[in-house]
């Protein structure tokens, strides 16, 4: 047990296990891997796996490989390989020169399969997919409704001779048999209580070009066979994976031990689940295919690319991953914790600007005709080194439509006829009147007077006004489009659906609101795509790649209101 002081944190169970393996000499070093299948873009759940795989290696002075687990020609693509690498780099993890592909091991895997045949531990089967399933058996409830698993049935082809199996397997590879007509299966135990151990399929025949090996192969290894052996080929000491692979572990160990290869050890940890979203490539792919979102990098997606486009910072995401920790049982993490981490990081780093999302005109009646004043504004109150900038102030401004009410509700401290507010960095104004469109009832213009003695907050009379509102000078306003996001799914757990419904039915119909008439101070022009800033009072915003020279597009990353801290206090109070 490590000594407990301020600097020593308790290790999680994975680090405990790894430390134990080093102590006992089971392994001399630590070598992990992150093994995505290139059949989709990475999501925040994968980021957790990256955090664990790279983190454990780093903590023990070891290495971490990046391996594309690409043994299924049907769904894999170079597009995904590239996106995966881009996202891992952006998150700040570095595999250096250790990028590998399971498809590079096809020949070795084939040899290992032959080795199992020669040991009498694998056979070529003529049963088709349906029959294999039927022979294997399934879990059934007994008369007390307790699940049990009656033994399966041996395939009639199970006892072929080694010579015949070697010959048939070679001819499967040579393309002599049609797709699906034969498989290679491990010979384990058709009565095993774990269904995965009932002679699992190792190879299937599939005539489909693979994105890397083309038409070289017409047989492809199954995941349960390819994965442990790929780990072994790379000398992976600790094969860390999510909990759903726990039930595969006996099979993992069976292949490792019977192929007599490097004895990698599999350890499972809890999958990350987050409220109001789904974390599975299969479901995310469905959203993309059915055009429920604009693509894998839609800012509402829980993908790394979506989060980056939305303006989430890599540092904020890593902070979140560190806080949720590593557990042995699956749990659901509140999305507000993720937002909280992003907000905290951006609060420290993002430069402030003034913008108005839904503008209404404000005319200062006593402002000298044509005069422009350049006011001093603080770039980031959290970081004095960010300095100051000048923003133009004039007699015609835009303010937020929502910052004015003809009839204010109680405790409304913003603008209404007769009331005073401060214009951020500028003057105190008094509302003197307004115009309405008689047809629509919409306010078209607000009028006010300003007090020249109240500039910048240090009024000589020290007058206190309760409200401060933001504004943009009309003559200097830079138009842009603002995209405001809400949760992709209204339900906290989108996968929990009533009968006849799917998670698609849980999609929110207001996850995206577009403000096409937004305006901002001139400095907005200098921002590059991908930069995240704070628009005062409105939230953090990130410049989107859809921006053109004429018109910028900004995604709202997250609002300023933090409900997490409150929620956390409530949770703590309730024990
Ligand atoms: P999905 O369920 O999204 O399709 P997957 O498990 O099929 O994911 P892989 O490409 O096989 O995706 O995953 C690569 C690694 O990421 C695996 O080690 C897997 O255990 C891990 N992983 C995937 N999803 C999560 C998650 N939600 N939380 C933690 N780890 C995850
Ligand atoms: Mg998988």
Coordinates of C-alpha atoms and ligand atoms in Angstrom, one line a residue:
X1 CA 0.0 0.0 0.0
X2 CA 1.5 3.3 -1.0
X3 CA 2.1 5.8 1.8
X4 CA -0.7 8.3 2.1
X5 CA 0.3 11.9 1.9
X6 CA -0.7 14.8 -0.2
X7 CA 1.3 13.6 -3.2
X8 CA 0.3 10.0 -3.1
X9 CA -3.1 9.0 -4.6
X10 CA -4.5 5.6 -4.2
X11 CA -4.1 3.6 -7.4
X12 CA -7.1 2.3 -9.2
X13 CA -7.6 -1.5 -9.5
X14 CA -5.9 -1.7 -12.9
X15 CA -2.7 0.1 -11.7
X16 CA -2.8 -2.2 -8.6
X17 CA -2.9 -5.3 -10.8
X18 CA -0.1 -4.0 -13.1
X19 CA 2.1 -3.1 -10.1
X20 CA 1.5 -6.6 -8.7
X21 CA 2.5 -8.1 -12.1
X22 CA 5.8 -6.2 -12.0
X23 CA 6.4 -7.1 -8.4
X24 CA 5.8 -10.8 -8.9
X25 CA 7.8 -10.8 -12.2
X26 CA 4.9 -11.9 -14.3
X27 CA 5.9 -9.1 -16.6
X28 CA 9.2 -7.1 -16.7
X29 CA 7.7 -4.0 -18.3
X30 CA 4.3 -2.5 -19.2
X31 CA 3.2 -2.5 -22.8
X32 CA -0.5 -1.6 -23.6
X33 CA -2.4 -0.8 -26.8
X34 CA -5.4 1.1 -28.0
X35 CA -7.2 -1.2 -30.5
X36 CA -10.0 0.6 -32.4
X37 CA -11.8 -1.0 -35.3
X38 CA -11.7 1.5 -38.1
X39 CA -15.4 1.3 -38.8
X40 CA -16.4 4.7 -37.3
X41 CA -15.1 7.8 -35.7
X42 CA -13.9 7.8 -32.1
X43 CA -16.3 9.0 -29.4
X44 CA -15.8 10.1 -25.8
X45 CA -16.0 6.4 -24.6
X46 CA -12.9 5.7 -26.7
X47 CA -11.3 8.7 -25.2
X48 CA -11.7 7.0 -21.8
X49 CA -10.1 3.9 -23.1
X50 CA -7.2 6.0 -24.6
X51 CA -6.8 7.7 -21.2
X52 CA -6.6 4.3 -19.5
X53 CA -4.3 2.6 -22.1
X54 CA -1.9 5.5 -22.5
X55 CA -2.1 6.6 -18.9
X56 CA -1.2 3.2 -17.4
X57 CA 1.7 2.8 -19.8
X58 CA 3.0 6.3 -18.9
X59 CA 2.7 5.7 -15.2
X60 CA 4.8 2.6 -15.3
X61 CA 7.4 4.0 -17.8
X62 CA 6.0 1.7 -20.5
X63 CA 4.7 2.0 -24.1
X64 CA 1.3 2.1 -25.7
X65 CA 0.7 0.9 -29.3
X66 CA -2.1 2.2 -31.6
X67 CA -3.5 -0.8 -33.4
X68 CA -6.2 -0.8 -36.0
X69 CA -8.2 -3.9 -35.3
X70 CA -9.2 -4.3 -38.9
X71 CA -10.3 -7.9 -39.5
X72 CA -13.7 -7.2 -41.0
X73 CA -13.7 -6.1 -44.6
X74 CA -17.4 -5.1 -44.6
X75 CA -17.3 -2.0 -42.5
X76 CA -13.7 -0.7 -42.4
X77 CA -12.3 2.2 -44.4
X78 CA -9.2 4.4 -44.7
X79 CA -11.4 7.4 -43.9
X80 CA -11.8 6.0 -40.4
X81 CA -8.1 5.2 -40.0
X82 CA -7.3 8.8 -40.7
X83 CA -10.0 10.3 -38.5
X84 CA -8.9 8.0 -35.6
X85 CA -5.3 9.2 -35.8
X86 CA -6.3 12.8 -36.1
X87 CA -8.5 12.6 -33.0
X88 CA -6.0 10.8 -30.9
X89 CA -3.3 13.3 -31.7
X90 CA -5.6 16.2 -30.9
X91 CA -6.5 14.7 -27.5
X92 CA -2.8 14.7 -26.8
X93 CA -1.9 11.0 -26.8
X94 CA 1.2 9.9 -28.7
X95 CA 1.8 6.4 -30.1
X96 CA 5.2 7.6 -31.6
X97 CA 6.2 5.1 -34.3
X98 CA 4.0 2.3 -33.0
X99 CA 1.1 2.3 -35.4
X100 CA 0.1 -1.3 -36.3
X101 CA -2.6 -3.0 -38.2
X102 CA -4.1 -6.4 -37.4
X103 CA -4.5 -6.9 -41.2
X104 CA -0.6 -7.0 -41.3
X105 CA -0.8 -10.2 -39.2
X106 CA -3.1 -12.2 -41.5
X107 CA -0.3 -14.5 -42.6
X108 CA 0.9 -15.1 -39.0
X109 CA -2.6 -15.6 -37.8
X110 CA -3.1 -18.2 -40.6
X111 CA 0.0 -20.0 -39.4
X112 CA -1.3 -20.0 -35.8
X113 CA -4.6 -21.4 -37.0
X114 CA -2.7 -24.2 -38.8
X115 CA -0.8 -24.8 -35.5
X116 CA -4.1 -25.3 -33.7
X117 CA -5.3 -27.7 -36.4
X118 CA -2.1 -29.7 -36.1
X119 CA -2.6 -29.9 -32.3
X120 CA -6.1 -31.3 -33.0
X121 CA -7.6 -28.1 -31.6
X122 CA -9.3 -26.7 -34.7
X123 CA -11.4 -28.1 -37.5
X124 CA -13.1 -27.2 -40.7
X125 CA -16.9 -27.3 -40.4
X126 CA -19.5 -27.5 -43.1
X127 CA -22.4 -26.3 -41.1
X128 CA -23.8 -23.0 -42.1
X129 CA -24.3 -20.0 -39.8
X130 CA -27.8 -21.0 -38.8
X131 CA -26.9 -24.6 -38.0
X132 CA -23.9 -23.5 -36.0
X133 CA -26.1 -21.3 -33.9
X134 CA -28.7 -24.1 -33.5
X135 CA -26.0 -26.7 -32.5
X136 CA -24.4 -24.4 -30.1
X137 CA -27.6 -24.0 -28.0
X138 CA -28.7 -21.0 -26.0
X139 CA -29.6 -19.8 -22.5
X140 CA -33.1 -20.8 -21.5
X141 CA -35.2 -20.2 -18.4
X142 CA -36.0 -23.4 -16.4
X143 CA -39.3 -24.0 -14.7
X144 CA -38.3 -21.7 -11.8
X145 CA -37.4 -19.1 -14.4
X146 CA -33.7 -19.4 -13.6
X147 CA -31.5 -19.2 -16.7
X148 CA -29.5 -22.3 -17.5
X149 CA -27.6 -23.4 -20.5
X150 CA -28.2 -26.9 -21.8
X151 CA -25.3 -28.5 -23.5
X152 CA -24.9 -28.0 -27.3
X153 CA -24.4 -30.6 -30.0
X154 CA -21.2 -31.6 -31.7
X155 CA -21.0 -30.8 -35.4
X156 CA -20.9 -34.0 -37.6
X157 CA -17.6 -32.6 -39.0
X158 CA -15.9 -32.2 -35.7
X159 CA -13.8 -35.3 -35.9
X160 CA -12.2 -34.8 -39.3
X161 CA -8.6 -35.8 -39.4
X162 CA -5.8 -33.3 -39.0
X163 CA -4.7 -33.9 -42.6
X164 CA -8.2 -33.3 -44.0
X165 CA -8.5 -30.2 -41.9
X166 CA -5.2 -28.8 -43.1
X167 CA -6.1 -29.5 -46.7
X168 CA -9.6 -28.0 -46.4
X169 CA -8.4 -24.9 -44.6
X170 CA -5.7 -24.4 -47.3
X171 CA -8.4 -24.7 -50.0
X172 CA -10.7 -22.3 -48.1
X173 CA -7.9 -19.8 -48.4
X174 CA -7.3 -20.6 -52.0
X175 CA -10.9 -19.7 -52.8
X176 CA -12.2 -23.2 -53.7
X177 CA -15.4 -22.9 -51.6
X178 CA -18.3 -20.4 -51.8
X179 CA -18.9 -17.8 -49.1
X180 CA -20.4 -19.2 -46.0
X181 CA -20.1 -22.8 -47.0
X182 CA -17.3 -23.6 -44.5
X183 CA -15.7 -22.2 -41.4
X184 CA -12.7 -23.0 -39.3
X185 CA -13.7 -23.6 -35.6
X186 CA -11.8 -24.0 -32.4
X187 CA -12.3 -27.4 -30.9
X188 CA -13.1 -26.6 -27.2
X189 CA -16.2 -27.9 -25.5
X190 CA -19.8 -28.0 -26.9
X191 CA -21.1 -28.3 -23.3
X192 CA -19.2 -25.4 -21.9
X193 CA -21.4 -23.1 -19.7
X194 CA -20.0 -20.1 -21.5
X195 CA -21.5 -20.2 -25.0
X196 CA -18.5 -18.4 -26.4
X197 CA -16.4 -21.4 -25.6
X198 CA -18.6 -23.8 -27.6
X199 CA -16.3 -24.2 -30.6
X200 CA -16.2 -20.6 -31.6
X201 CA -15.7 -19.8 -35.3
X202 CA -12.1 -18.6 -36.0
X203 CA -12.3 -18.0 -39.8
X204 CA -15.1 -17.4 -42.3
X205 CA -15.1 -17.2 -46.1
X206 CA -16.0 -13.8 -47.3
X207 CA -15.2 -12.6 -50.8
X208 CA -15.0 -8.9 -50.3
X209 CA -12.0 -6.6 -50.9
X210 CA -10.4 -5.3 -47.7
X211 CA -9.4 -1.7 -47.6
X212 CA -5.8 -2.7 -47.0
X213 CA -5.3 -6.2 -48.3
X214 CA -7.6 -5.9 -51.3
X215 CA -8.4 -9.3 -52.8
X216 CA -5.4 -11.1 -51.3
X217 CA -7.7 -12.9 -48.8
X218 CA -11.1 -14.5 -49.1
X219 CA -11.0 -15.8 -45.5
X220 CA -11.0 -13.5 -42.6
X221 CA -10.2 -14.2 -38.9
X222 CA -12.9 -13.5 -36.3
X223 CA -12.3 -10.9 -33.6
X224 CA -12.0 -13.4 -30.7
X225 CA -9.2 -15.2 -32.5
X226 CA -7.4 -12.2 -34.0
X227 CA -7.5 -9.9 -31.0
X228 CA -5.6 -12.0 -28.4
X229 CA -3.0 -13.1 -30.9
X230 CA -2.5 -9.6 -32.2
X231 CA -1.8 -8.6 -28.6
X232 CA 0.6 -11.4 -28.3
X233 CA 2.4 -10.6 -31.6
X234 CA 3.0 -7.1 -30.3
X235 CA 4.1 -8.3 -26.8
X236 CA 1.3 -6.5 -25.1
X237 CA 1.5 -7.2 -21.4
X238 CA -1.8 -5.7 -20.3
X239 CA -4.7 -5.8 -22.7
X240 CA -7.1 -3.3 -21.2
X241 CA -10.7 -3.2 -22.5
X242 CA -14.2 -2.4 -21.6
X243 CA -16.4 -4.7 -19.5
X244 CA -18.3 -6.4 -22.3
X245 CA -15.2 -8.3 -23.1
X246 CA -15.1 -10.0 -19.6
X247 CA -17.1 -12.9 -20.8
X248 CA -14.6 -13.3 -23.8
X249 CA -11.6 -13.6 -21.4
X250 CA -11.6 -17.4 -21.1
X251 CA -11.5 -17.6 -24.9
X252 CA -8.7 -15.0 -25.0
X253 CA -6.7 -17.1 -22.6
X254 CA -7.5 -20.3 -24.4
X255 CA -6.1 -19.0 -27.7
X256 CA -3.0 -17.5 -26.0
X257 CA -2.2 -20.6 -24.2
X258 CA -2.9 -23.1 -27.0
X259 CA -1.1 -21.1 -29.6
X260 CA 1.8 -20.9 -27.1
X261 CA 2.4 -17.2 -27.7
X262 CA 3.3 -14.2 -25.5
X263 CA 0.9 -14.4 -22.5
X264 CA -0.9 -11.1 -22.6
X265 CA -3.2 -10.4 -19.7
X266 CA -6.7 -9.0 -20.3
X267 CA -8.2 -6.7 -17.7
X268 CA -11.6 -5.1 -18.1
X269 CA -12.9 -1.7 -16.8
X270 CA -16.3 -0.1 -16.9
X271 CA -17.6 1.5 -20.1
X272 CA -18.3 5.1 -20.1
X273 CA -21.9 6.1 -20.5
X274 CA -23.1 9.7 -20.5
X275 CA -26.6 11.0 -20.1
X276 CA -28.5 12.5 -23.0
X277 CA -26.4 10.7 -25.6
X278 CA -25.4 7.3 -27.0
X279 CA -21.9 5.9 -27.0
X280 CA -21.7 3.2 -29.6
X281 CA -20.3 3.5 -33.1
X282 CA -23.2 1.4 -34.4
X283 CA -25.8 3.9 -33.2
X284 CA -23.7 6.9 -34.1
X285 CA -23.3 5.5 -37.6
X286 CA -27.1 5.1 -37.8
X287 CA -27.5 8.8 -36.9
X288 CA -25.1 9.8 -39.7
X289 CA -26.6 7.4 -42.3
X290 CA -30.2 8.5 -41.6
X291 CA -29.0 12.2 -41.7
X292 CA -30.3 12.9 -38.2
X293 CA -27.0 14.9 -37.8
X294 CA -24.8 16.6 -40.4
X295 CA -22.0 14.0 -40.1
X296 CA -19.6 12.3 -37.6
X297 CA -18.3 15.7 -36.7
X298 CA -21.7 17.3 -36.1
X299 CA -21.2 19.5 -33.0
X300 CA -24.0 17.6 -31.2
X301 CA -22.3 14.3 -31.6
X302 CA -20.4 12.7 -28.7
X303 CA -17.5 12.1 -31.1
X304 CA -14.1 13.6 -30.5
X305 CA -14.4 15.4 -33.9
X306 CA -17.9 16.7 -33.0
X307 CA -16.7 18.0 -29.6
X308 CA -13.6 19.6 -31.2
X309 CA -15.8 21.3 -33.8
X310 CA -18.2 22.5 -31.1
X311 CA -15.3 24.1 -29.3
X312 CA -14.5 21.6 -26.5
X313 CA -10.9 21.7 -25.5
X314 CA -8.6 18.7 -25.3
X315 CA -7.5 19.8 -21.9
X316 CA -11.1 20.1 -20.7
X317 CA -11.9 16.6 -22.0
X318 CA -8.8 15.1 -20.3
X319 CA -9.8 16.8 -17.0
X320 CA -13.2 15.1 -17.3
X321 CA -11.6 11.7 -18.0
X322 CA -9.4 12.1 -14.9
X323 CA -12.3 13.0 -12.7
X324 CA -14.6 10.1 -13.6
X325 CA -11.9 7.6 -12.6
X326 CA -11.8 3.9 -13.4
X327 CA -14.4 1.5 -12.0
X328 CA -15.2 -2.1 -12.3
X329 CA -18.9 -1.7 -12.8
X330 CA -20.7 0.3 -15.5
X331 CA -22.3 3.6 -14.5
X332 CA -23.9 6.6 -16.1
X333 CA -22.0 9.9 -15.9
X334 CA -24.0 13.2 -15.9
X335 CA -23.2 15.2 -19.0
X336 CA -23.2 18.3 -16.9
X337 CA -19.9 17.2 -15.4
X338 CA -18.4 17.1 -18.8
X339 CA -19.8 20.6 -19.5
X340 CA -18.5 21.8 -16.2
X341 CA -14.9 20.6 -17.1
X342 CA -15.1 22.3 -20.5
X343 CA -16.4 25.5 -18.9
X344 CA -13.7 25.6 -16.3
X345 CA -10.9 25.2 -18.9
X346 CA -12.4 27.8 -21.3
X347 CA -13.0 30.2 -18.5
X348 CA -9.3 30.4 -17.9
X349 CA -8.3 30.4 -21.6
X350 CA -11.0 32.0 -23.8
X351 CA -10.8 35.6 -24.8
X352 CA -13.9 37.7 -24.3
X353 CA -15.9 39.5 -27.0
X354 CA -19.2 41.3 -27.3
X355 CA -21.8 39.8 -29.6
X356 CA -25.6 40.1 -29.9
X357 CA -27.5 37.0 -31.0
X358 CA -30.9 38.4 -31.6
X359 CA -30.5 42.1 -32.1
X360 CA -32.8 45.1 -31.7
X361 CA -31.7 48.7 -32.5
X362 CA -31.0 51.1 -29.6
X363 CA -30.7 54.8 -30.4
X364 CA -29.0 57.2 -27.9
X365 CA -30.8 60.5 -28.5
X366 CA -28.3 62.8 -26.8
X367 CA -25.2 61.2 -28.4
X368 CA -23.3 63.7 -30.6
X369 CA -24.0 63.1 -34.3
X370 CA -21.4 60.9 -36.0
X371 CA -19.2 60.5 -33.0
X372 CA -17.3 57.2 -32.4
X373 CA -15.6 56.5 -29.1
X374 CA -13.2 53.6 -28.7
X375 CA -13.7 52.1 -25.2
X376 CA -11.3 49.9 -23.3
X377 CA -12.3 46.3 -22.8
X378 CA -10.7 43.6 -20.8
X379 CA -9.7 40.5 -22.9
X380 CA -9.9 38.0 -20.1
X381 CA -10.5 38.9 -16.5
X382 CA -9.1 35.5 -15.4
X383 CA -5.8 36.2 -17.2
X384 CA -4.3 39.8 -16.9
X385 CA -1.7 38.9 -19.5
X386 CA -4.4 38.6 -22.2
X387 CA -4.4 42.4 -22.1
X388 CA -7.0 44.9 -23.4
X389 CA -8.6 45.9 -26.6
X390 CA -10.6 48.8 -28.0
X391 CA -14.3 48.5 -29.0
X392 CA -16.2 51.2 -30.9
X393 CA -19.2 52.9 -29.3
X394 CA -21.6 55.1 -31.2
X395 CA -25.1 56.6 -31.1
X396 CA -26.8 53.5 -32.7
X397 CA -26.2 50.2 -31.0
X398 CA -27.6 46.7 -31.1
X399 CA -28.7 45.1 -27.9
X400 CA -30.2 41.7 -27.2
X401 CA -34.0 41.7 -27.9
X402 CA -34.4 39.8 -24.7
X403 CA -32.7 42.6 -22.7
X404 CA -35.7 44.9 -23.2
X405 CA -39.3 44.5 -22.0
X406 CA -42.2 46.8 -22.5
X407 CA -43.8 45.3 -19.3
X408 CA -41.0 43.9 -17.1
X409 CA -41.7 41.0 -14.9
X410 CA -40.8 41.3 -11.2
X411 CA -37.0 41.4 -10.6
X412 CA -36.2 42.3 -14.1
X413 CA -33.2 44.5 -13.9
X414 CA -32.5 45.1 -17.6
X415 CA -34.0 47.7 -19.9
X416 CA -37.6 48.9 -19.8
X417 CA -39.2 52.3 -20.2
X418 CA -37.9 54.6 -17.5
X419 CA -35.2 52.2 -16.2
X420 CA -31.4 52.6 -16.2
X421 CA -28.8 50.0 -17.1
X422 CA -25.1 50.1 -17.7
X423 CA -23.8 49.3 -21.1
X424 CA -20.8 47.0 -20.6
X425 CA -17.6 49.0 -20.6
X426 CA -19.6 52.1 -21.6
X427 CA -22.2 54.4 -20.0
X428 CA -25.3 54.3 -18.0
X429 CA -28.4 54.9 -20.1
X430 CA -32.0 55.6 -19.3
X431 CA -34.8 54.2 -21.5
X432 CA -37.0 57.0 -22.9
X433 CA -39.2 55.2 -25.3
X434 CA -39.6 52.6 -28.1
X435 CA -41.3 51.9 -31.4
X436 CA -43.3 48.8 -32.4
X437 CA -44.4 47.4 -35.7
X438 CA -48.1 47.8 -35.5
X439 CA -48.7 44.7 -37.6
X440 CA -46.5 42.2 -35.7
X441 CA -46.2 43.9 -32.3
X442 CA -42.5 43.5 -32.5
X443 CA -40.3 46.2 -31.0
X444 CA -38.3 47.8 -33.8
X445 CA -36.3 50.5 -32.0
X446 CA -35.6 51.5 -28.5
X447 CA -34.6 55.0 -27.5
X448 CA -32.6 56.2 -24.5
X449 CA -30.3 59.0 -23.2
X450 CA -26.8 58.5 -21.8
X451 CA -25.0 60.1 -18.9
X452 CA -21.5 61.3 -20.1
X453 CA -20.3 61.3 -16.5
X454 CA -20.6 57.5 -16.1
X455 CA -18.1 56.1 -18.6
X456 CA -16.5 52.8 -18.0
X457 CA -17.9 52.1 -14.6
X458 CA -16.1 54.8 -12.5
X459 CA -19.0 57.3 -12.3
X460 CA -18.1 60.2 -10.1
X461 CA -21.5 60.0 -8.4
X462 CA -20.9 56.2 -7.8
X463 CA -24.3 55.5 -9.0
X464 CA -25.3 51.9 -8.8
X465 CA -27.5 50.3 -11.4
X466 CA -28.6 46.7 -11.1
X467 CA -28.3 45.6 -14.7
X468 CA -25.4 45.5 -17.1
X469 CA -26.1 44.5 -20.7
X470 CA -23.9 43.9 -23.7
X471 CA -24.1 45.7 -27.0
X472 CA -22.5 46.1 -30.4
X473 CA -22.1 49.4 -32.3
X474 CA -24.4 49.2 -35.4
X475 CA -22.0 50.9 -37.8
X476 CA -19.2 48.5 -36.9
X477 CA -21.2 45.4 -36.5
X478 CA -19.9 42.2 -38.1
X479 CA -22.8 39.9 -39.0
X480 CA -22.5 36.2 -38.3
X481 CA -24.5 33.0 -37.9
X482 CA -24.8 31.5 -34.4
X483 CA -25.7 27.8 -33.9
X484 CA -27.0 27.1 -30.5
X485 CA -27.1 23.5 -29.3
X486 CA -29.2 21.5 -26.8
X487 CA -28.8 17.9 -25.9
X488 CA -29.2 15.5 -28.9
X489 CA -31.6 13.4 -26.9
X490 CA -34.1 14.8 -24.6
X491 CA -34.2 11.6 -22.5
X492 CA -31.5 11.1 -20.0
X493 CA -31.1 7.5 -21.2
X494 CA -31.9 7.5 -24.8
X495 CA -31.6 3.7 -25.2
X496 CA -34.4 3.1 -22.7
X497 CA -37.5 3.1 -25.0
X498 CA -41.0 1.8 -24.7
X499 CA -42.2 -1.0 -26.9
X500 CA -42.2 -0.4 -30.6
X501 CA -39.9 2.6 -30.3
X502 CA -36.2 3.0 -30.9
X503 CA -33.6 5.5 -29.6
X504 CA -34.2 7.5 -32.8
X505 CA -37.7 8.4 -31.4
X506 CA -35.9 10.0 -28.4
X507 CA -34.0 12.5 -30.6
X508 CA -34.8 16.1 -29.4
X509 CA -36.5 18.4 -31.9
X510 CA -34.7 21.4 -30.6
X511 CA -31.1 20.3 -30.4
X512 CA -30.1 23.0 -32.9
X513 CA -31.3 26.6 -33.1
X514 CA -29.8 28.9 -35.7
X515 CA -29.6 32.7 -35.2
X516 CA -28.9 34.1 -38.6
X517 CA -28.9 37.7 -37.7
X518 CA -26.3 37.7 -35.0
X519 CA -23.7 40.6 -34.9
X520 CA -20.4 41.1 -33.1
X521 CA -17.7 43.7 -32.5
X522 CA -15.2 44.2 -35.3
X523 CA -12.4 42.2 -33.6
X524 CA -14.4 39.0 -34.4
X525 CA -13.0 39.3 -38.0
X526 CA -9.6 38.3 -36.7
X527 CA -10.6 34.9 -35.3
X528 CA -9.5 31.7 -37.1
X529 CA -11.6 28.7 -37.6
X530 CA -11.4 26.4 -34.6
X531 CA -10.8 29.3 -32.1
X532 CA -13.0 29.3 -29.0
X533 CA -13.9 32.6 -27.3
X534 CA -16.5 33.8 -24.8
X535 CA -19.3 36.1 -26.0
X536 CA -20.0 38.0 -22.8
X537 CA -23.2 36.8 -21.1
X538 CA -23.9 34.3 -23.9
X539 CA -21.5 31.5 -23.5
X540 CA -18.4 30.1 -25.2
X541 CA -18.4 29.9 -29.0
X542 CA -16.1 28.3 -31.5
X543 CA -15.7 29.4 -35.1
X544 CA -17.0 26.7 -37.4
X545 CA -15.3 25.5 -40.7
X546 CA -18.6 26.4 -42.5
X547 CA -17.5 30.0 -42.2
X548 CA -16.8 32.0 -45.4
X549 CA -15.0 35.3 -45.9
X550 CA -18.4 37.1 -46.1
X551 CA -20.0 35.4 -43.1
X552 CA -18.6 33.6 -40.1
X553 CA -20.5 30.8 -38.3
X554 CA -20.0 30.2 -34.6
X555 CA -21.1 27.2 -32.6
X556 CA -22.1 27.7 -29.0
X557 CA -19.8 25.3 -27.1
X558 CA -21.5 25.7 -23.8
X559 CA -23.5 28.3 -21.9
X560 CA -22.0 30.2 -19.0
X561 CA -24.5 28.9 -16.5
X562 CA -23.0 26.0 -14.5
X563 CA -25.5 23.8 -13.0
X564 CA -23.0 21.1 -12.1
X565 CA -21.6 22.7 -9.0
X566 CA -25.1 23.0 -7.6
X567 CA -25.9 19.5 -8.6
X568 CA -22.8 18.2 -7.0
X569 CA -23.6 19.9 -3.8
X570 CA -27.0 18.4 -3.8
X571 CA -25.6 14.9 -4.5
X572 CA -23.1 15.3 -1.7
X573 CA -25.8 16.6 0.7
X574 CA -27.9 13.5 -0.1
X575 CA -24.9 11.3 0.6
Ligands
LIG1 P1 -18.7 0.7 -30.0 O1 -19.4 0.0 -29.0 O2 -18.8 2.2 -29.9 O3 -18.9 0.2 -31.4 P2 -16.3 -0.7 -29.9 O4 -16.0 -1.4 -28.6 O5 -16.9 -1.6 -30.9 O6 -17.2 0.5 -29.6 P3 -13.7 -0.5 -30.7 O7 -13.2 0.3 -31.9 O8 -13.6 -1.9 -30.7 O9 -15.1 0.0 -30.5 O10 -13.1 0.1 -29.4 C1 -11.7 0.4 -29.1 C2 -11.5 0.3 -27.6 O11 -12.3 1.3 -27.0 C3 -11.8 -1.0 -27.0 O12 -10.8 -1.4 -26.2 C4 -13.1 -0.7 -26.2 O13 -13.1 -1.5 -25.1 C5 -13.0 0.7 -25.9 N1 -14.3 1.4 -25.7 C6 -15.3 1.5 -26.6 N2 -16.3 2.1 -26.1 C7 -16.0 2.5 -24.9 C8 -16.7 3.2 -23.8 N3 -17.9 3.6 -24.0 N4 -16.1 3.3 -22.6 C9 -14.8 2.8 -22.5 N5 -14.1 2.2 -23.4 C10 -14.7 2.0 -24.6
LIG2 MG1 -15.6 -3.5 -30.7

